[in-house]
XYZ file of C-alpha atoms in Angstrom:
776
model
C 2.062 -4.620 -95.742
C 2.522 -0.994 -94.794
C 2.322 0.030 -98.442
C -0.881 -1.903 -98.808
C -2.456 -0.108 -95.852
C -1.460 3.282 -97.324
C -2.898 2.462 -100.756
C -6.097 1.218 -99.158
C -6.463 4.496 -97.271
C -5.929 6.528 -100.407
C -8.517 4.394 -102.195
C -11.065 5.001 -99.497
C -10.332 8.705 -99.612
C -10.860 8.816 -103.415
C -14.116 6.894 -103.257
C -15.361 9.078 -100.504
C -14.402 12.163 -102.473
C -16.290 10.957 -105.590
C -19.343 10.227 -103.516
C -19.209 13.621 -101.931
C -18.766 15.214 -105.376
C -21.842 13.541 -106.715
C -23.845 14.618 -103.764
C -22.592 18.152 -104.149
C -23.548 18.294 -107.802
C -27.030 17.101 -107.023
C -27.339 19.655 -104.306
C -26.000 22.352 -106.640
C -28.624 21.579 -109.259
C -31.293 21.580 -106.695
C -30.040 24.800 -105.168
C -29.926 26.578 -108.477
C -33.478 25.674 -108.942
C -34.313 27.067 -105.551
C -31.812 29.998 -105.712
C -29.843 28.736 -102.538
C -26.018 28.829 -101.813
C -24.224 25.467 -102.276
C -22.455 23.850 -99.198
C -18.819 22.924 -99.868
C -16.973 20.156 -97.839
C -13.399 19.017 -97.310
C -12.663 15.669 -98.882
C -9.942 13.419 -97.211
C -9.408 10.742 -94.585
C -6.824 10.260 -91.774
C -3.261 10.439 -93.016
C -0.547 7.866 -92.099
C 3.210 7.733 -92.502
C 5.812 5.207 -91.396
C 8.554 6.214 -88.975
C 12.203 6.232 -89.900
C 11.653 6.033 -93.712
C 15.056 5.624 -95.282
C 14.133 7.183 -98.713
C 15.215 10.736 -99.580
C 13.170 13.612 -98.133
C 10.529 14.937 -98.519
C 8.164 12.047 -97.875
C 4.640 12.254 -99.221
C 2.082 11.956 -96.408
C -1.288 12.469 -98.138
C -3.515 15.000 -99.881
C -6.151 17.444 -98.713
C -8.962 18.168 -101.170
C -11.930 20.545 -101.129
C -15.064 20.447 -103.264
C -14.600 24.123 -104.138
C -14.146 24.675 -107.830
C -12.130 27.842 -108.046
C -9.072 28.428 -110.116
C -7.783 30.931 -107.561
C -8.117 28.491 -104.610
C -5.008 28.044 -102.460
C -4.355 25.319 -99.819
C -2.550 26.172 -96.619
C -2.043 24.322 -93.255
C -1.642 25.666 -89.763
C -0.533 24.173 -86.468
C 2.509 23.561 -84.234
C 4.435 21.623 -86.813
C 2.965 23.311 -89.936
C 5.463 24.710 -92.434
C 8.322 23.170 -90.421
C 8.001 19.398 -90.405
C 4.925 19.366 -92.650
C 4.222 21.487 -95.749
C 1.331 21.486 -98.295
C 1.416 22.048 -102.059
C -0.771 25.156 -102.625
C -2.582 24.018 -105.745
C -2.757 20.246 -105.372
C -3.151 19.936 -101.576
C -0.422 17.270 -101.279
C 1.121 17.144 -97.769
C 4.842 16.307 -97.401
C 7.070 15.561 -94.357
C 10.425 17.256 -94.518
C 11.922 15.281 -91.529
C 12.185 11.605 -90.694
C 9.589 10.894 -87.972
C 10.100 8.811 -84.815
C 6.980 7.286 -83.321
C 8.687 6.826 -79.918
C 9.069 10.620 -79.734
C 5.630 11.562 -81.137
C 3.011 9.148 -82.432
C 0.612 11.622 -84.097
C 0.367 15.250 -85.187
C -2.745 17.460 -85.320
C -2.916 20.163 -88.052
C -5.558 22.527 -89.468
C -6.344 22.753 -93.257
C -7.584 25.969 -94.937
C -8.510 26.923 -98.534
C -8.435 30.618 -99.422
C -8.733 32.833 -102.445
C -5.239 33.808 -103.384
C -6.454 37.158 -104.647
C -7.912 38.463 -101.403
C -6.920 35.731 -98.943
C -10.569 35.166 -98.150
C -11.508 31.707 -96.850
C -13.451 29.696 -99.318
C -14.283 26.985 -96.753
C -14.299 26.863 -92.987
C -11.005 25.487 -91.451
C -10.867 21.747 -90.787
C -8.557 19.767 -88.440
C -6.895 16.521 -89.454
C -4.441 14.058 -87.815
C -1.285 12.512 -89.200
C -0.432 9.202 -87.497
C 3.066 7.726 -87.493
C 3.236 3.999 -88.098
C 5.605 1.997 -85.872
C 8.492 -0.119 -87.025
C 10.414 -2.464 -84.685
C 13.402 -0.197 -84.186
C 13.878 -0.300 -80.343
C 15.656 -2.839 -78.124
C 14.056 -3.856 -74.777
C 15.709 -1.975 -71.915
C 15.832 -3.134 -68.243
C 14.383 -0.714 -65.758
C 17.588 -1.010 -63.676
C 21.047 -2.284 -64.343
C 21.366 -4.391 -61.191
C 18.655 -6.435 -59.484
C 18.869 -8.000 -55.997
C 17.141 -11.086 -54.697
C 17.364 -13.619 -51.907
C 16.280 -17.181 -51.282
C 16.779 -19.534 -48.289
C 19.546 -22.023 -48.713
C 18.609 -25.608 -49.536
C 15.331 -24.425 -51.096
C 13.443 -26.807 -53.436
C 13.729 -26.524 -57.208
C 11.496 -23.797 -58.648
C 11.564 -21.566 -55.553
C 10.992 -17.974 -56.672
C 13.939 -15.649 -56.056
C 13.097 -12.258 -57.609
C 11.656 -10.657 -60.764
C 13.364 -8.586 -63.481
C 11.587 -6.152 -65.823
C 12.548 -4.758 -69.246
C 10.485 -2.365 -71.394
C 10.301 -1.889 -75.236
C 9.500 1.584 -76.579
C 7.874 0.170 -79.751
C 4.132 0.087 -80.290
C 2.662 -2.749 -78.223
C -0.385 -2.893 -80.507
C 1.752 -4.150 -83.327
C 2.383 -7.820 -83.005
C 5.962 -8.667 -82.091
C 7.167 -5.105 -81.776
C 7.015 -4.828 -77.923
C 7.004 -8.473 -76.822
C 9.982 -9.057 -74.433
C 11.532 -12.435 -73.680
C 14.196 -13.202 -71.017
C 17.078 -15.612 -70.852
C 19.774 -16.384 -68.212
C 23.065 -16.290 -70.053
C 25.283 -16.617 -66.956
C 24.452 -18.794 -63.932
C 21.848 -20.810 -65.737
C 23.095 -23.966 -63.937
C 21.643 -22.573 -60.677
C 18.768 -20.316 -61.754
C 16.286 -19.828 -64.600
C 13.900 -17.063 -65.718
C 10.480 -17.238 -67.348
C 8.864 -14.866 -69.908
C 7.388 -12.743 -67.130
C 10.864 -12.100 -65.652
C 10.529 -14.307 -62.545
C 13.833 -15.920 -61.569
C 13.707 -19.274 -59.730
C 16.096 -21.974 -58.560
C 17.065 -24.985 -60.652
C 18.883 -26.903 -57.874
C 17.927 -27.939 -54.333
C 21.446 -28.141 -52.884
C 22.364 -24.457 -52.750
C 24.338 -24.281 -49.468
C 25.062 -20.887 -47.934
C 28.057 -22.270 -46.050
C 29.669 -23.205 -49.429
C 28.618 -20.123 -51.423
C 26.426 -17.386 -50.018
C 26.138 -15.077 -53.094
C 25.483 -15.688 -56.783
C 25.790 -13.157 -59.631
C 23.871 -14.027 -62.800
C 23.240 -12.148 -66.090
C 19.801 -12.019 -67.716
C 19.214 -11.040 -71.417
C 16.019 -9.368 -72.698
C 14.996 -9.321 -76.403
C 11.826 -8.820 -78.509
C 10.393 -10.483 -81.656
C 10.484 -14.083 -80.512
C 12.490 -16.283 -82.803
C 14.439 -13.349 -84.253
C 18.049 -12.687 -83.594
C 17.622 -8.957 -83.163
C 19.303 -6.672 -80.678
C 18.936 -7.266 -76.940
C 20.017 -5.864 -73.572
C 21.312 -7.448 -70.360
C 21.081 -6.875 -66.604
C 22.954 -8.235 -63.572
C 21.084 -10.032 -60.789
C 22.783 -10.553 -57.366
C 21.172 -13.400 -55.424
C 21.943 -13.958 -51.730
C 21.278 -17.229 -49.948
C 19.740 -16.646 -46.531
C 20.755 -18.878 -43.643
C 18.769 -21.698 -42.118
C 19.763 -23.669 -39.009
C 21.200 -26.743 -40.687
C 24.552 -27.151 -38.885
C 25.505 -28.473 -35.445
C 28.108 -26.687 -33.292
C 31.620 -28.136 -33.112
C 34.131 -27.723 -30.241
C 37.220 -25.746 -31.184
C 39.385 -27.975 -28.979
C 39.160 -31.636 -28.117
C 39.877 -30.891 -24.431
C 39.750 -27.981 -21.977
C 41.708 -27.528 -18.742
C 40.814 -25.073 -15.949
C 42.245 -24.189 -12.517
C 39.959 -22.842 -9.819
C 40.435 -22.144 -6.075
C 38.366 -24.237 -3.726
C 36.704 -21.165 -2.181
C 34.986 -20.169 -5.420
C 31.426 -19.141 -4.711
C 28.528 -21.284 -5.826
C 27.459 -20.012 -9.230
C 30.851 -18.436 -9.929
C 32.560 -18.887 -13.284
C 35.063 -21.737 -13.535
C 35.801 -21.339 -17.247
C 34.344 -21.221 -20.751
C 34.316 -23.804 -23.520
C 34.080 -22.509 -27.068
C 32.339 -24.019 -30.083
C 32.162 -23.081 -33.737
C 28.785 -22.893 -35.496
C 28.906 -21.961 -39.185
C 25.300 -20.827 -39.099
C 24.535 -17.182 -38.517
C 24.225 -15.950 -34.890
C 20.433 -15.979 -34.886
C 20.557 -19.709 -35.623
C 23.094 -20.609 -32.933
C 21.313 -22.277 -30.035
C 23.963 -24.493 -28.524
C 23.062 -26.743 -25.604
C 25.746 -28.402 -23.480
C 25.320 -31.705 -21.659
C 27.427 -34.202 -19.692
C 28.284 -37.409 -21.512
C 30.585 -39.187 -19.078
C 31.475 -38.391 -15.477
C 29.649 -38.321 -12.179
C 29.877 -34.602 -11.512
C 26.722 -33.285 -13.088
C 25.483 -32.622 -9.545
C 28.628 -30.554 -8.869
C 28.806 -28.437 -12.047
C 26.491 -27.024 -14.648
C 27.176 -25.654 -18.138
C 25.115 -22.684 -19.293
C 25.313 -21.299 -22.838
C 26.012 -17.605 -23.256
C 23.291 -16.313 -25.626
C 25.615 -13.683 -27.121
C 28.885 -15.574 -27.621
C 27.472 -19.144 -27.726
C 30.165 -20.162 -25.237
C 29.524 -22.728 -22.520
C 30.079 -21.260 -19.023
C 30.975 -23.851 -16.371
C 29.716 -22.990 -12.863
C 29.832 -24.965 -9.585
C 26.473 -25.954 -8.127
C 27.868 -26.623 -4.643
C 31.028 -25.700 -2.697
C 34.287 -27.296 -3.785
C 36.635 -28.930 -1.286
C 40.276 -29.476 -2.160
C 40.698 -31.896 0.724
C 37.925 -34.138 -0.665
C 38.275 -33.839 -4.456
C 41.312 -32.156 -5.985
C 40.460 -32.769 -9.664
C 37.331 -33.240 -11.744
C 37.295 -34.819 -15.220
C 34.264 -35.337 -17.440
C 33.116 -35.256 -21.102
C 30.606 -32.805 -22.485
C 28.670 -32.685 -25.748
C 27.488 -29.649 -27.736
C 24.230 -29.931 -29.690
C 21.604 -27.675 -31.225
C 18.004 -28.860 -30.736
C 16.661 -26.300 -33.212
C 18.500 -27.688 -36.274
C 16.146 -28.343 -39.206
C 16.482 -32.081 -39.665
C 15.201 -31.885 -43.253
C 18.523 -30.354 -44.270
C 20.715 -31.973 -41.608
C 23.960 -33.348 -42.964
C 24.095 -36.799 -41.437
C 27.776 -37.150 -42.253
C 28.697 -34.889 -39.356
C 30.066 -36.585 -36.196
C 29.098 -35.843 -32.565
C 30.917 -32.916 -31.000
C 32.392 -34.145 -27.685
C 35.188 -32.603 -25.620
C 36.941 -33.538 -22.344
C 36.974 -31.028 -19.490
C 39.490 -31.156 -16.625
C 39.026 -28.885 -13.584
C 41.919 -28.666 -11.142
C 40.990 -27.422 -7.645
C 43.692 -25.453 -5.819
C 44.012 -25.302 -2.041
C 43.343 -22.039 -0.144
C 43.338 -21.143 3.538
C 39.670 -21.474 4.363
C 37.909 -20.103 7.433
C 36.577 -22.499 10.064
C 33.432 -24.441 9.271
C 30.623 -24.799 11.794
C 29.180 -28.267 12.131
C 25.615 -27.083 12.616
C 23.800 -23.999 11.390
C 21.976 -22.359 12.976
C 22.163 -23.182 16.674
C 19.010 -23.029 18.777
C 18.600 -23.449 22.514
C 15.616 -23.241 24.836
C 15.714 -22.106 28.451
C 13.099 -21.410 31.112
C 12.866 -17.846 32.260
C 14.063 -16.845 35.716
C 15.723 -20.216 36.260
C 18.755 -19.562 38.515
C 20.117 -23.095 38.165
C 20.752 -22.980 34.426
C 24.152 -21.483 33.601
C 25.162 -23.450 30.497
C 22.913 -23.877 27.451
C 25.196 -25.883 25.200
C 28.063 -25.252 22.841
C 28.932 -24.417 19.259
C 31.592 -26.274 17.342
C 33.710 -25.501 14.271
C 36.748 -27.124 12.702
C 39.557 -26.156 10.364
C 38.785 -27.698 6.944
C 42.412 -27.351 5.811
C 45.119 -29.925 6.308
C 46.748 -27.806 9.056
C 43.810 -28.472 11.446
C 44.448 -25.407 13.569
C 42.780 -24.768 16.898
C 39.610 -22.701 16.925
C 38.693 -19.837 19.242
C 35.148 -18.514 19.537
C 34.159 -14.859 20.060
C 30.780 -13.186 20.428
C 30.384 -10.489 17.753
C 26.837 -9.143 17.930
C 23.879 -9.576 20.235
C 20.175 -8.768 20.027
C 18.966 -7.375 22.334
C 22.227 -5.656 23.068
C 23.675 -6.461 26.473
C 25.540 -9.055 28.501
C 22.743 -11.583 28.535
C 24.520 -14.455 26.749
C 28.225 -15.198 26.784
C 30.443 -17.412 24.662
C 33.646 -18.931 26.017
C 36.795 -19.430 23.948
C 35.862 -23.072 23.574
C 32.346 -22.293 22.287
C 30.287 -22.907 25.430
C 27.091 -20.817 25.533
C 26.648 -19.448 29.049
C 24.073 -17.381 30.936
C 25.529 -14.863 33.433
C 22.072 -14.373 34.960
C 18.555 -15.738 34.476
C 16.632 -14.452 31.476
C 13.278 -12.724 31.628
C 10.830 -13.631 28.870
C 8.820 -10.470 29.489
C 11.908 -8.419 28.631
C 12.611 -10.449 25.490
C 11.207 -13.773 24.379
C 14.294 -14.581 22.296
C 17.960 -13.662 22.324
C 20.214 -13.818 19.286
C 23.977 -13.647 19.132
C 26.525 -13.982 16.347
C 29.458 -16.227 17.184
C 32.707 -15.901 15.235
C 35.160 -18.781 14.885
C 38.817 -17.858 14.409
C 41.796 -20.061 13.632
C 44.769 -19.774 15.999
C 48.053 -19.509 14.098
C 51.278 -21.176 15.137
C 52.475 -17.976 16.830
C 49.362 -17.847 19.005
C 47.735 -14.944 17.198
C 44.283 -15.302 15.626
C 43.946 -15.567 11.868
C 42.224 -12.807 9.955
C 39.852 -15.345 8.429
C 36.756 -16.172 10.423
C 33.303 -17.605 9.926
C 30.065 -16.804 11.707
C 27.138 -18.725 13.119
C 23.817 -17.528 14.470
C 22.759 -18.698 17.920
C 19.087 -18.359 18.868
C 18.017 -18.690 22.497
C 14.274 -19.063 23.042
C 12.975 -18.257 26.523
C 10.023 -20.371 27.602
C 7.407 -18.740 29.747
C 6.882 -19.186 33.477
C 3.796 -17.859 35.231
C 5.536 -15.073 37.133
C 3.268 -12.114 36.370
C -0.171 -11.479 37.823
C -2.936 -10.329 35.494
C -3.783 -6.627 35.311
C -7.116 -4.874 34.952
C -8.069 -3.309 31.631
C -11.072 -1.103 31.015
C -11.596 1.085 27.982
C -13.003 4.171 29.728
C -13.496 5.703 33.159
C -16.440 3.976 34.864
C -19.375 6.250 35.754
C -22.785 5.513 37.213
C -25.942 7.592 37.622
C -26.886 8.328 41.212
C -30.386 7.012 40.514
C -29.225 3.888 38.629
C -31.489 0.871 38.967
C -30.271 -2.471 40.325
C -28.669 -4.662 37.665
C -27.543 -1.700 35.568
C -24.260 -2.552 33.801
C -21.703 0.133 34.609
C -18.701 -1.134 32.640
C -17.262 -4.268 31.120
C -13.743 -5.017 32.357
C -11.111 -7.370 31.013
C -7.604 -8.390 31.952
C -4.201 -8.738 30.395
C -1.205 -10.793 31.423
C 2.445 -10.342 30.454
C 2.803 -14.105 30.564
C 1.486 -16.378 27.878
C -2.217 -17.042 28.371
C -2.785 -20.582 29.465
C -4.832 -22.649 27.018
C -6.580 -24.344 29.922
C -8.960 -21.562 30.877
C -9.780 -17.894 31.349
C -9.154 -15.184 33.903
C -11.207 -15.261 37.072
C -12.780 -12.037 38.336
C -14.126 -11.385 41.847
C -14.723 -8.506 44.231
C -12.460 -8.134 47.230
C -15.468 -7.247 49.390
C -19.184 -7.766 49.120
C -19.883 -4.710 51.250
C -20.593 -2.361 48.369
C -23.379 -1.273 46.075
C -21.692 -3.097 43.185
C -21.671 -6.637 41.984
C -19.499 -8.509 39.446
C -20.874 -10.844 36.803
C -18.467 -13.140 34.907
C -18.906 -13.434 31.157
C -16.531 -16.424 30.863
C -14.731 -14.893 27.903
C -11.960 -13.137 29.853
C -14.339 -10.261 30.612
C -16.741 -9.380 33.426
C -19.500 -6.817 33.960
C -19.652 -4.446 36.927
C -23.332 -3.873 37.763
C -25.371 -1.952 40.317
C -26.377 -4.135 43.255
C -28.952 -2.079 45.197
C -29.200 1.201 43.310
C -29.799 4.787 44.481
C -26.331 6.251 45.138
C -26.017 9.288 47.404
C -23.708 11.904 45.993
C -23.761 13.788 49.269
C -22.086 10.874 51.005
C -19.679 9.763 48.278
C -19.117 11.042 44.784
C -16.381 8.511 43.990
C -16.340 4.822 44.938
C -13.211 2.684 45.012
C -14.023 -0.889 44.098
C -11.240 -3.487 44.595
C -11.348 -6.228 41.965
C -9.373 -9.464 42.274
C -8.154 -11.049 39.015
C -6.453 -14.435 38.982
C -5.039 -16.428 36.098
C -5.174 -20.139 35.496
C -1.427 -20.638 35.470
C 0.835 -22.873 37.455
C 1.234 -21.532 40.044
C -1.901 -19.465 39.985
C -1.265 -15.722 40.454
C -3.725 -12.971 41.260
C -3.714 -9.213 41.693
C -6.024 -6.710 43.315
C -6.900 -3.736 41.146
C -8.891 -0.726 42.238
C -11.660 0.401 39.956
C -12.536 4.084 40.537
C -16.228 4.686 39.814
C -17.672 8.200 39.705
C -21.279 8.899 40.752
C -22.788 11.438 38.345
C -25.960 13.359 37.901
C -28.137 12.153 35.052
C -31.235 13.308 33.262
C -34.431 11.374 32.795
C -33.011 9.472 29.840
C -30.046 8.283 31.881
C -27.492 10.535 30.182
C -24.731 11.961 32.342
C -25.128 15.664 32.991
C -22.488 16.373 35.618
C -19.506 14.458 36.992
C -16.640 15.639 39.153
C -13.286 15.755 37.523
C -10.918 13.481 39.340
C -7.201 13.649 39.356
C -5.699 11.361 36.840
C -3.250 8.857 38.169
C 0.010 9.003 36.415
C 2.085 5.930 36.818
C 5.823 5.970 36.515
C 7.797 2.808 36.027
C 10.805 1.893 38.127
C 13.090 2.331 35.133
C 11.747 5.850 34.609
C 12.238 6.686 38.314
C 15.812 5.425 38.191
C 16.451 7.519 35.102
C 14.929 10.590 36.794
C 17.051 10.115 39.946
C 20.182 9.695 37.870
C 19.400 12.918 36.000
C 18.753 14.807 39.258
C 21.968 13.502 40.816
C 23.922 14.471 37.704
C 22.474 17.989 37.794
C 23.306 18.385 41.512
C 26.890 17.252 40.981
C 27.190 19.553 38.019
C 26.013 22.621 39.942
C 28.239 21.698 42.909
C 31.269 21.566 40.666
C 30.304 24.883 39.041
C 29.858 26.523 42.475
C 33.207 25.215 43.687
C 34.897 26.519 40.574
C 33.310 29.941 41.056
C 34.486 30.138 44.678
C 38.002 29.095 43.794
C 38.040 31.637 41.011
C 36.985 34.441 43.376
C 39.613 33.465 45.892
C 42.229 33.305 43.196
C 41.243 36.787 42.027
C 41.713 38.127 45.556
C 45.176 36.604 45.707
C 46.045 38.092 42.374
C 44.668 41.504 43.320
C 46.951 41.579 46.374
C 49.981 40.085 44.771
C 49.440 41.923 41.575
C 50.272 45.330 43.023
C 53.415 46.736 41.608
C 56.309 47.949 43.669
C 55.334 51.558 43.116
C 51.985 51.054 44.851
C 53.694 49.451 47.837
C 56.098 52.324 48.038
C 53.256 54.813 48.087
C 51.797 53.084 51.108
C 55.065 52.656 52.937
C 56.054 56.250 52.568
C 53.461 57.251 55.144
C 54.607 54.817 57.746
C 56.974 57.353 59.442
C 54.001 59.091 60.951
C 53.722 58.039 64.531
C 50.262 59.437 64.888
C 48.950 62.063 67.283
C 47.568 59.782 69.894
C 43.981 59.456 70.870
C 43.163 63.022 69.984
C 44.359 62.612 66.401
C 41.219 61.977 64.394
C 42.424 63.225 61.046
C 44.773 60.396 60.186
C 42.365 57.565 60.857
C 38.631 57.212 61.076
C 38.142 56.245 64.685
C 34.436 55.563 64.070
C 35.392 52.316 62.358
C 37.042 51.079 65.498
C 34.270 52.310 67.769
C 31.634 50.577 65.617
C 32.833 47.226 66.775
C 32.404 48.123 70.399
C 29.086 49.865 69.984
C 27.598 46.928 68.071
C 28.710 44.556 70.783
C 30.664 42.353 68.369
C 33.304 40.251 69.978
C 35.693 38.585 67.664
C 36.119 34.895 68.045
C 39.534 33.661 68.816
C 40.465 31.633 65.765
C 43.867 30.030 65.843
C 46.053 31.399 63.094
C 47.540 28.899 60.723
C 50.627 31.022 60.367
C 53.491 31.481 62.752
C 53.211 34.519 65.008
C 55.722 36.590 66.998
C 54.615 36.334 70.603
C 54.753 39.428 72.730
C 55.651 39.158 76.379
C 52.635 39.402 78.638
C 51.983 42.826 80.061
C 49.339 44.425 82.134
C 47.124 46.918 80.470
C 46.988 49.942 82.621
C 43.907 51.859 83.110
C 45.452 54.745 81.318
C 45.837 52.814 78.111
C 42.361 53.811 77.146
C 39.768 52.330 74.904
C 41.700 53.191 71.762
C 44.471 50.769 72.641
C 41.977 48.025 73.305
C 40.245 48.585 69.946
C 43.559 48.520 68.146
C 44.361 45.194 69.744
C 40.969 43.847 68.621
C 41.575 44.950 65.066
C 45.035 43.447 65.113
C 43.637 40.114 66.236
C 40.996 40.230 63.511
C 43.627 40.926 60.893
C 45.855 38.157 62.179
C 43.136 35.514 62.279
C 41.077 36.392 59.163
C 42.180 34.126 56.308
C 40.167 35.868 53.659
C 41.993 39.206 53.993
C 45.192 39.880 52.149
C 48.108 41.183 54.241
C 47.614 44.883 53.513
C 49.676 47.068 55.876
C 47.712 49.697 57.735
C 50.538 50.100 60.250
C 50.401 53.884 60.202
C 47.812 53.641 62.944
C 49.910 51.266 64.958
C 52.669 53.809 65.509
C 51.983 54.131 69.244
C 52.798 50.766 70.687
C 53.514 51.812 74.222
C 56.480 50.916 76.326
C 55.701 47.243 76.338
C 56.351 46.677 72.586
C 59.454 44.660 71.848
C 59.115 45.425 68.131
C 59.406 49.129 68.819
C 58.169 51.018 65.785
C 56.300 48.940 63.208
C 57.188 51.330 60.439
C 59.152 49.747 57.603
C 60.518 52.928 56.096
C 64.010 52.364 57.371
C 63.966 48.605 57.504
C 65.614 48.258 54.159
C 68.757 50.095 55.294
C 68.691 48.978 58.892
C 71.592 47.222 60.465
C 69.212 44.826 62.154
C 70.232 41.212 61.959
C 66.652 39.863 62.194
C 66.056 36.947 59.838
C 62.748 37.433 58.010
C 62.793 34.074 56.253
C 60.003 32.922 58.526
C 57.674 35.061 56.375
C 57.993 32.402 53.671
C 56.382 29.951 56.070
C 53.310 32.118 56.524
C 51.836 31.237 53.187
C 51.010 33.087 49.949
C 49.462 36.023 51.757
C 52.899 37.124 53.041
C 54.728 36.327 49.857
C 55.225 39.997 48.979
C 56.594 40.849 52.448
C 58.871 37.824 52.287
C 60.283 39.065 49.005
C 60.817 42.592 50.403
C 62.362 41.691 53.764
C 64.146 38.587 52.642
C 66.107 40.282 49.883
C 69.877 40.461 49.855
C 71.560 43.706 50.803
C 73.081 44.209 47.436
C 69.726 43.903 45.588
C 68.415 47.069 43.994
C 64.675 47.594 44.103
C 63.176 49.571 41.301
C 60.024 51.416 42.281
């Protein structure tokens, strides 16, 4: 066939060349007659050559021919593949291929033909392009675009369900019949799947079960030239069965046993039952239900959406003393199973559940919750409202003691006895609080008499009913004012009332004036309000700028209560339009409640006590400092004072040793010291008459001595150097203590210890043993 096509092409080329030659000759004759140049043309058609020719090279392709008649003409070709793959015979124009051609690499070649004069290489004709086409032969095997294909299909799909598509390509010319036509065939796995000529793979069975086999690997062959046994290629196809919900869950065990304490909370977890569902997790929707047993009101089974387990929870409290064991059957199902593919051979999945309740020490249980009592306010006869009661639910049946834990409002308003009796220590006031709440705790008493650490609580509500024990009070939104030239009937202010008690549904407040002797009148509105109006008009500011109007308000309670309230009305100057222009400012009444007054008095008393304590501490501190300043002198200071005690003084004329003006000041100022009994023991002198010659100095010295003896606030500082002259009456002779330490006197000075802390230093000096050494 290919040879026939080539011969036909050459025949057409020869005929066309003869026709062109005849035309050229005619034109040449005509041109010679007209002295014109002849037009020369190339003579050939498209060239063709088969690919992969198995004859020896070179292979003749075709021939290029020109109408030029010149013995020196020379044919040459130019182009990308000229003189390499293709060459031309210079004189004849025959074109040869010097390589075997492959159409799948290059299907056609474009070259340029030239004819020149071999003597001067001048072109005899313009260049002309021509194409060499390569004819296809069926020399390529179909090739799959990939080695492995993947597909998926739901399990239990009907026959003919499409799975995936495979594709193979043939490099041969598709325009040639049979060269590029690909057919497919399943050579492995054909009992489950098939493939059509377009490469679509589909199922051949309707019982493909993912639970039996989830993956299939088949091999598909591709070949061309239908009916021929030529070469072919293969590819692997991996098909996965996707899951559908076609299986019911099955219990892993035929029975389950759980232990749970009786004090488990409602909704707590008792245990978990496990099932096995061969479907994938997204298709596991297990539902649990009770089959046999009367405890569906006691327990519930909830499926865990993540693990598909059944969680058993109590719906109400468990009691070991009532029921110690529960036994029932449960069933596991899946309502979302596709019944079209349901395997009816499967049996129901039922399991037995046993729940054993263990005993625990439970707190007491109140018989009634909550407790509520009602009591009238301010009723002195009511002392007991009722009682609360709780019992021990355990078999021990211990005694119960009741304790009040919390109270609202806080305070000793309601008491609870050990036996649970609710008592009132005093009447309740509804205006203070309309309800009282307490929390009562019940404790078990152990065998040793101590309370158990487990207790339960109950709320007790006491509602106080109202008694009409409060009179209504006046309410007005603003300070009442009236123009001095107000006309009769002018409304001054609208008043209302409020009552701390509950307003009786039987009626309204009643308003009236305590006296009719005023320029005001009261008009009831019968809606718990009243209007104060001008009775006569024309107020006189010169006589009274403020009027005090007593208003009586009574309620409609039982008993009926009333109160008198004073309404303070200011008389103001007004302009022609009745607007207030001037009113006196009145002192605002500031009311203080009794509780506030009590708090203020307590604060004042606390402050007074505080300052009294501070003052007492300051005084004691000052006195203590004086004692320390006297007792704190060291022995050296005492010695410095005592060393001057040997001076007897120069008598009344000696004014250098002592400032006599200090003594005279007492006499000149007329100060007479009071005789204050000394708390300390004194050495009594024998009575003696003061002679007239003793002089005033002696008398002043005696006064100063008495002051020093009787003044408690002075420390016992010795100023005895001025007492040196005692006169003949002195039994103590010289008061100087310079030689007392080494004196042979047998006077016992222990009495100085009885004189108190002021003489402590003297007692230590004079009461020392003879062998003691004093260090000054």
